[in-house]
Amino acid sequence: MKQTLIVIALATFSLAGANSAHAEKSQESKEALAQRVLALWHIEDTAITMAQRPATDALMQARVALQGRVSAQKQEEALKSIVGNVQKYINETTPIVKAEGLRLKEPTLGPLLQQNFSQEELQQLIALFESPVKKKFETLVPQFERALGEKVAENSRAEVDPKLQALSKDIGMKMRAAIMSP
């Protein structure tokens, strides 16, 4: 009887240890899969876009603000200078935010991937990121975007340009009124 209890205790301990080891291995495997997903996923590009957006927005606003307020030559000169400032800002900030995005990617997103995806789902994500069809598609995206953008601009220019000019005129008038009022 005593020998049976010892065998049952050893078997239970062995089984619990095996389950614990399997759970650790499973967790390590899930962690490794999450790290692989993060290596394939270039989400740090989002941080770069976020840092660059205010500069490109400022450039667009300057273009609109100058339109109709100054001669074409002065507008071109001012925009060239502004573009130089925007480019300098982008050149200086892009490496900073890219480095931070890369540094913070795994500690921030690794646990979220592990919490929200099973091992099988992480493997599917990896397969998706490594897919030759996805890679081919991504190389063609700029061409697709350019083709659509050109067609949209071409087909909507007659309707959009007058609205843009009216907006620019309204903004200019409001800016002049704000400057003129005491």
PDB file of C-alpha atoms in Angstrom:
ATOM      1  CA  MET A   1       0.000   0.000   0.000  1.00  0.00           C
ATOM      2  CA  LYS A   2       2.815   2.345   1.017  1.00  0.00           C
ATOM      3  CA  GLN A   3       4.666   1.455  -2.159  1.00  0.00           C
ATOM      4  CA  THR A   4       1.529   2.206  -4.251  1.00  0.00           C
ATOM      5  CA  LEU A   5       1.195   5.657  -2.652  1.00  0.00           C
ATOM      6  CA  ILE A   6       4.833   6.408  -3.417  1.00  0.00           C
ATOM      7  CA  VAL A   7       4.377   5.319  -7.049  1.00  0.00           C
ATOM      8  CA  ILE A   8       1.218   7.464  -7.368  1.00  0.00           C
ATOM      9  CA  ALA A   9       2.995  10.438  -5.752  1.00  0.00           C
ATOM     10  CA  LEU A  10       5.988  10.036  -8.059  1.00  0.00           C
ATOM     11  CA  ALA A  11       3.749   9.682 -11.091  1.00  0.00           C
ATOM     12  CA  THR A  12       1.727  12.747 -10.079  1.00  0.00           C
ATOM     13  CA  PHE A  13       4.892  14.763  -9.431  1.00  0.00           C
ATOM     14  CA  SER A  14       6.386  13.582 -12.705  1.00  0.00           C
ATOM     15  CA  LEU A  15       3.186  14.407 -14.602  1.00  0.00           C
ATOM     16  CA  ALA A  16       2.944  17.855 -12.975  1.00  0.00           C
ATOM     17  CA  GLY A  17       6.587  18.497 -13.809  1.00  0.00           C
ATOM     18  CA  ALA A  18       6.050  17.410 -17.383  1.00  0.00           C
ATOM     19  CA  ASN A  19       2.972  19.628 -17.684  1.00  0.00           C
ATOM     20  CA  SER A  20       4.894  22.524 -16.185  1.00  0.00           C
ATOM     21  CA  ALA A  21       7.837  21.947 -18.539  1.00  0.00           C
ATOM     22  CA  HIS A  22       5.440  21.640 -21.478  1.00  0.00           C
ATOM     23  CA  ALA A  23       3.718  24.870 -20.467  1.00  0.00           C
ATOM     24  CA  GLU A  24       7.077  26.655 -20.197  1.00  0.00           C
ATOM     25  CA  LYS A  25       8.204  25.257 -23.548  1.00  0.00           C
ATOM     26  CA  SER A  26       4.850  26.237 -25.041  1.00  0.00           C
ATOM     27  CA  GLN A  27       5.205  29.761 -23.611  1.00  0.00           C
ATOM     28  CA  GLU A  28       8.801  30.038 -24.829  1.00  0.00           C
ATOM     29  CA  SER A  29       7.696  28.866 -28.206  1.00  0.00           C
ATOM     30  CA  LYS A  30       4.886  31.427 -28.243  1.00  0.00           C
ATOM     31  CA  GLU A  31       7.346  34.120 -27.167  1.00  0.00           C
ATOM     32  CA  ALA A  32       9.750  33.115 -29.928  1.00  0.00           C
ATOM     33  CA  LEU A  33       6.909  33.194 -32.448  1.00  0.00           C
ATOM     34  CA  ALA A  34       5.878  36.659 -31.276  1.00  0.00           C
ATOM     35  CA  GLN A  35       9.483  37.850 -31.651  1.00  0.00           C
ATOM     36  CA  ARG A  36       9.561  36.459 -35.178  1.00  0.00           C
ATOM     37  CA  VAL A  37       6.303  38.254 -36.042  1.00  0.00           C
ATOM     38  CA  LEU A  38       7.798  41.488 -34.723  1.00  0.00           C
ATOM     39  CA  ALA A  39      10.957  40.985 -36.779  1.00  0.00           C
ATOM     40  CA  LEU A  40       8.853  40.626 -39.930  1.00  0.00           C
ATOM     41  CA  TRP A  41       6.390  43.410 -39.084  1.00  0.00           C
ATOM     42  CA  HIS A  42       7.762  46.878 -39.692  1.00  0.00           C
ATOM     43  CA  ILE A  43       5.335  48.701 -37.433  1.00  0.00           C
ATOM     44  CA  GLU A  44       8.046  51.233 -36.532  1.00  0.00           C
ATOM     45  CA  ASP A  45       7.229  52.795 -39.894  1.00  0.00           C
ATOM     46  CA  THR A  46       4.001  53.993 -38.257  1.00  0.00           C
ATOM     47  CA  ALA A  47       6.048  56.026 -35.776  1.00  0.00           C
ATOM     48  CA  ILE A  48       7.989  57.543 -38.664  1.00  0.00           C
ATOM     49  CA  THR A  49       4.767  58.488 -40.433  1.00  0.00           C
ATOM     50  CA  MET A  50       3.407  60.011 -37.223  1.00  0.00           C
ATOM     51  CA  ALA A  51       6.533  62.140 -36.813  1.00  0.00           C
ATOM     52  CA  GLN A  52       6.536  63.272 -40.445  1.00  0.00           C
ATOM     53  CA  ARG A  53       2.816  64.056 -40.729  1.00  0.00           C
ATOM     54  CA  PRO A  54       2.920  67.443 -38.910  1.00  0.00           C
ATOM     55  CA  ALA A  55       5.697  68.650 -41.214  1.00  0.00           C
ATOM     56  CA  THR A  56       3.917  67.595 -44.383  1.00  0.00           C
ATOM     57  CA  ASP A  57       0.662  69.081 -43.057  1.00  0.00           C
ATOM     58  CA  ALA A  58       2.474  72.366 -42.341  1.00  0.00           C
ATOM     59  CA  LEU A  59       3.820  72.376 -45.894  1.00  0.00           C
ATOM     60  CA  MET A  60       0.344  71.842 -47.334  1.00  0.00           C
ATOM     61  CA  GLN A  61      -1.095  74.581 -45.113  1.00  0.00           C
ATOM     62  CA  ALA A  62       1.660  76.962 -46.177  1.00  0.00           C
ATOM     63  CA  ARG A  63       0.960  76.181 -49.827  1.00  0.00           C
ATOM     64  CA  VAL A  64      -2.741  76.914 -49.336  1.00  0.00           C
ATOM     65  CA  ALA A  65      -2.038  80.068 -47.308  1.00  0.00           C
ATOM     66  CA  LEU A  66       0.339  81.460 -49.919  1.00  0.00           C
ATOM     67  CA  GLN A  67      -1.895  80.661 -52.860  1.00  0.00           C
ATOM     68  CA  GLY A  68      -3.435  83.859 -54.183  1.00  0.00           C
ATOM     69  CA  ARG A  69      -1.742  86.025 -51.538  1.00  0.00           C
ATOM     70  CA  VAL A  70       1.641  86.437 -53.205  1.00  0.00           C
ATOM     71  CA  SER A  71       2.955  86.324 -56.738  1.00  0.00           C
ATOM     72  CA  ALA A  72       3.725  82.958 -58.249  1.00  0.00           C
ATOM     73  CA  GLN A  73       7.460  83.688 -58.079  1.00  0.00           C
ATOM     74  CA  LYS A  74       7.344  84.643 -54.374  1.00  0.00           C
ATOM     75  CA  GLN A  75       5.139  81.638 -53.680  1.00  0.00           C
ATOM     76  CA  GLU A  76       7.653  79.338 -55.365  1.00  0.00           C
ATOM     77  CA  GLU A  77      10.577  80.889 -53.452  1.00  0.00           C
ATOM     78  CA  ALA A  78       8.773  80.675 -50.119  1.00  0.00           C
ATOM     79  CA  LEU A  79       7.708  77.076 -50.741  1.00  0.00           C
ATOM     80  CA  LYS A  80      11.265  76.106 -51.718  1.00  0.00           C
ATOM     81  CA  SER A  81      12.498  77.516 -48.429  1.00  0.00           C
ATOM     82  CA  ILE A  82       9.697  75.815 -46.488  1.00  0.00           C
ATOM     83  CA  VAL A  83      10.392  72.505 -48.242  1.00  0.00           C
ATOM     84  CA  GLY A  84      14.012  72.841 -47.116  1.00  0.00           C
ATOM     85  CA  ASN A  85      12.882  73.296 -43.503  1.00  0.00           C
ATOM     86  CA  VAL A  86      10.469  70.371 -43.757  1.00  0.00           C
ATOM     87  CA  GLN A  87      13.172  68.152 -45.263  1.00  0.00           C
ATOM     88  CA  LYS A  88      15.615  69.134 -42.503  1.00  0.00           C
ATOM     89  CA  TYR A  89      12.996  68.281 -39.861  1.00  0.00           C
ATOM     90  CA  ILE A  90      12.281  64.923 -41.525  1.00  0.00           C
ATOM     91  CA  ASN A  91      15.998  64.127 -41.842  1.00  0.00           C
ATOM     92  CA  GLU A  92      16.570  64.911 -38.168  1.00  0.00           C
ATOM     93  CA  THR A  93      13.496  63.265 -36.659  1.00  0.00           C
ATOM     94  CA  THR A  94      13.203  60.104 -38.771  1.00  0.00           C
ATOM     95  CA  PRO A  95      16.277  58.366 -37.283  1.00  0.00           C
ATOM     96  CA  ILE A  96      15.151  59.297 -33.740  1.00  0.00           C
ATOM     97  CA  VAL A  97      11.631  57.894 -34.031  1.00  0.00           C
ATOM     98  CA  LYS A  98      12.777  54.872 -36.025  1.00  0.00           C
ATOM     99  CA  ALA A  99      15.302  53.964 -33.316  1.00  0.00           C
ATOM    100  CA  GLU A 100      12.679  54.427 -30.594  1.00  0.00           C
ATOM    101  CA  GLY A 101      10.132  52.401 -32.568  1.00  0.00           C
ATOM    102  CA  LEU A 102      12.622  49.562 -32.975  1.00  0.00           C
ATOM    103  CA  ARG A 103      13.669  49.753 -29.310  1.00  0.00           C
ATOM    104  CA  LEU A 104      10.108  49.757 -27.978  1.00  0.00           C
ATOM    105  CA  LYS A 105       8.553  47.354 -30.500  1.00  0.00           C
ATOM    106  CA  GLU A 106       9.247  44.086 -28.709  1.00  0.00           C
ATOM    107  CA  PRO A 107       8.674  45.110 -25.072  1.00  0.00           C
ATOM    108  CA  THR A 108       5.472  46.927 -26.017  1.00  0.00           C
ATOM    109  CA  LEU A 109       3.958  44.638 -28.626  1.00  0.00           C
ATOM    110  CA  GLY A 110       5.462  41.231 -27.797  1.00  0.00           C
ATOM    111  CA  PRO A 111       3.266  40.708 -24.724  1.00  0.00           C
ATOM    112  CA  LEU A 112       0.193  41.936 -26.618  1.00  0.00           C
ATOM    113  CA  LEU A 113       0.811  39.469 -29.434  1.00  0.00           C
ATOM    114  CA  GLN A 114       1.264  36.639 -26.936  1.00  0.00           C
ATOM    115  CA  GLN A 115      -1.932  37.599 -25.069  1.00  0.00           C
ATOM    116  CA  ASN A 116      -4.101  37.977 -28.134  1.00  0.00           C
ATOM    117  CA  PHE A 117      -2.876  35.249 -30.466  1.00  0.00           C
ATOM    118  CA  SER A 118      -2.478  31.502 -30.099  1.00  0.00           C
ATOM    119  CA  GLN A 119       0.652  29.726 -31.288  1.00  0.00           C
ATOM    120  CA  GLU A 120      -1.192  28.623 -34.399  1.00  0.00           C
ATOM    121  CA  GLU A 121      -2.325  32.181 -35.117  1.00  0.00           C
ATOM    122  CA  LEU A 122       1.220  33.509 -34.637  1.00  0.00           C
ATOM    123  CA  GLN A 123       2.443  30.888 -37.100  1.00  0.00           C
ATOM    124  CA  GLN A 124      -0.234  32.016 -39.555  1.00  0.00           C
ATOM    125  CA  LEU A 125       0.901  35.635 -39.134  1.00  0.00           C
ATOM    126  CA  ILE A 126       4.462  34.597 -39.878  1.00  0.00           C
ATOM    127  CA  ALA A 127       3.320  32.727 -42.976  1.00  0.00           C
ATOM    128  CA  LEU A 128       1.394  35.823 -44.062  1.00  0.00           C
ATOM    129  CA  PHE A 129       4.375  38.149 -43.539  1.00  0.00           C
ATOM    130  CA  GLU A 130       6.700  35.744 -45.361  1.00  0.00           C
ATOM    131  CA  SER A 131       4.294  35.104 -48.238  1.00  0.00           C
ATOM    132  CA  PRO A 132       5.856  35.783 -51.651  1.00  0.00           C
ATOM    133  CA  VAL A 133       2.474  37.053 -52.845  1.00  0.00           C
ATOM    134  CA  LYS A 134       2.368  39.605 -50.010  1.00  0.00           C
ATOM    135  CA  LYS A 135       5.922  40.728 -50.802  1.00  0.00           C
ATOM    136  CA  LYS A 136       5.046  41.114 -54.473  1.00  0.00           C
ATOM    137  CA  PHE A 137       1.891  43.029 -53.582  1.00  0.00           C
ATOM    138  CA  GLU A 138       3.834  45.395 -51.279  1.00  0.00           C
ATOM    139  CA  THR A 139       6.340  46.208 -54.020  1.00  0.00           C
ATOM    140  CA  LEU A 140       3.450  47.130 -56.319  1.00  0.00           C
ATOM    141  CA  VAL A 141       1.492  49.223 -53.779  1.00  0.00           C
ATOM    142  CA  PRO A 142       3.246  52.520 -54.692  1.00  0.00           C
ATOM    143  CA  GLN A 143       2.418  51.902 -58.364  1.00  0.00           C
ATOM    144  CA  PHE A 144      -1.208  51.113 -57.472  1.00  0.00           C
ATOM    145  CA  GLU A 145      -1.483  54.213 -55.271  1.00  0.00           C
ATOM    146  CA  ARG A 146       0.068  56.448 -57.930  1.00  0.00           C
ATOM    147  CA  ALA A 147      -2.229  55.052 -60.667  1.00  0.00           C
ATOM    148  CA  LEU A 148      -5.353  55.552 -58.550  1.00  0.00           C
ATOM    149  CA  GLY A 149      -4.225  58.974 -57.322  1.00  0.00           C
ATOM    150  CA  GLU A 150      -3.581  60.184 -60.867  1.00  0.00           C
ATOM    151  CA  LYS A 151      -6.965  58.939 -62.077  1.00  0.00           C
ATOM    152  CA  VAL A 152      -8.823  60.446 -59.101  1.00  0.00           C
ATOM    153  CA  ALA A 153      -7.008  63.779 -59.558  1.00  0.00           C
ATOM    154  CA  GLU A 154      -7.674  63.745 -63.304  1.00  0.00           C
ATOM    155  CA  ASN A 155     -11.360  62.890 -62.935  1.00  0.00           C
ATOM    156  CA  SER A 156     -12.130  65.134 -59.960  1.00  0.00           C
ATOM    157  CA  ARG A 157      -9.895  68.139 -60.744  1.00  0.00           C
ATOM    158  CA  ALA A 158     -12.726  70.141 -62.337  1.00  0.00           C
ATOM    159  CA  GLU A 159     -14.836  69.809 -59.180  1.00  0.00           C
ATOM    160  CA  VAL A 160     -12.071  69.915 -56.549  1.00  0.00           C
ATOM    161  CA  ASP A 161      -9.875  72.768 -57.838  1.00  0.00           C
ATOM    162  CA  PRO A 162     -12.589  75.455 -57.568  1.00  0.00           C
ATOM    163  CA  LYS A 163     -13.393  74.275 -54.035  1.00  0.00           C
ATOM    164  CA  LEU A 164      -9.709  74.358 -53.101  1.00  0.00           C
ATOM    165  CA  GLN A 165      -9.377  77.853 -54.571  1.00  0.00           C
ATOM    166  CA  ALA A 166     -12.474  79.010 -52.670  1.00  0.00           C
ATOM    167  CA  LEU A 167     -11.109  77.517 -49.463  1.00  0.00           C
ATOM    168  CA  SER A 168      -7.756  79.173 -50.039  1.00  0.00           C
ATOM    169  CA  LYS A 169      -9.475  82.511 -50.710  1.00  0.00           C
ATOM    170  CA  ASP A 170     -11.621  82.191 -47.576  1.00  0.00           C
ATOM    171  CA  ILE A 171      -8.599  81.331 -45.444  1.00  0.00           C
ATOM    172  CA  GLY A 172      -6.673  84.239 -46.937  1.00  0.00           C
ATOM    173  CA  MET A 173      -9.522  86.663 -46.232  1.00  0.00           C
ATOM    174  CA  LYS A 174      -9.870  85.427 -42.663  1.00  0.00           C
ATOM    175  CA  MET A 175      -6.117  85.671 -42.118  1.00  0.00           C
ATOM    176  CA  ARG A 176      -6.097  89.238 -43.513  1.00  0.00           C
ATOM    177  CA  ALA A 177      -9.091  90.148 -41.349  1.00  0.00           C
ATOM    178  CA  ALA A 178      -7.387  88.710 -38.274  1.00  0.00           C
ATOM    179  CA  ILE A 179      -4.187  90.618 -39.053  1.00  0.00           C
ATOM    180  CA  MET A 180      -6.049  93.885 -39.747  1.00  0.00           C
ATOM    181  CA  SER A 181      -8.317  93.827 -36.694  1.00  0.00           C
ATOM    182  CA  PRO A 182      -6.956  95.448 -33.508  1.00  0.00           C
TER     183      PRO A 182
END
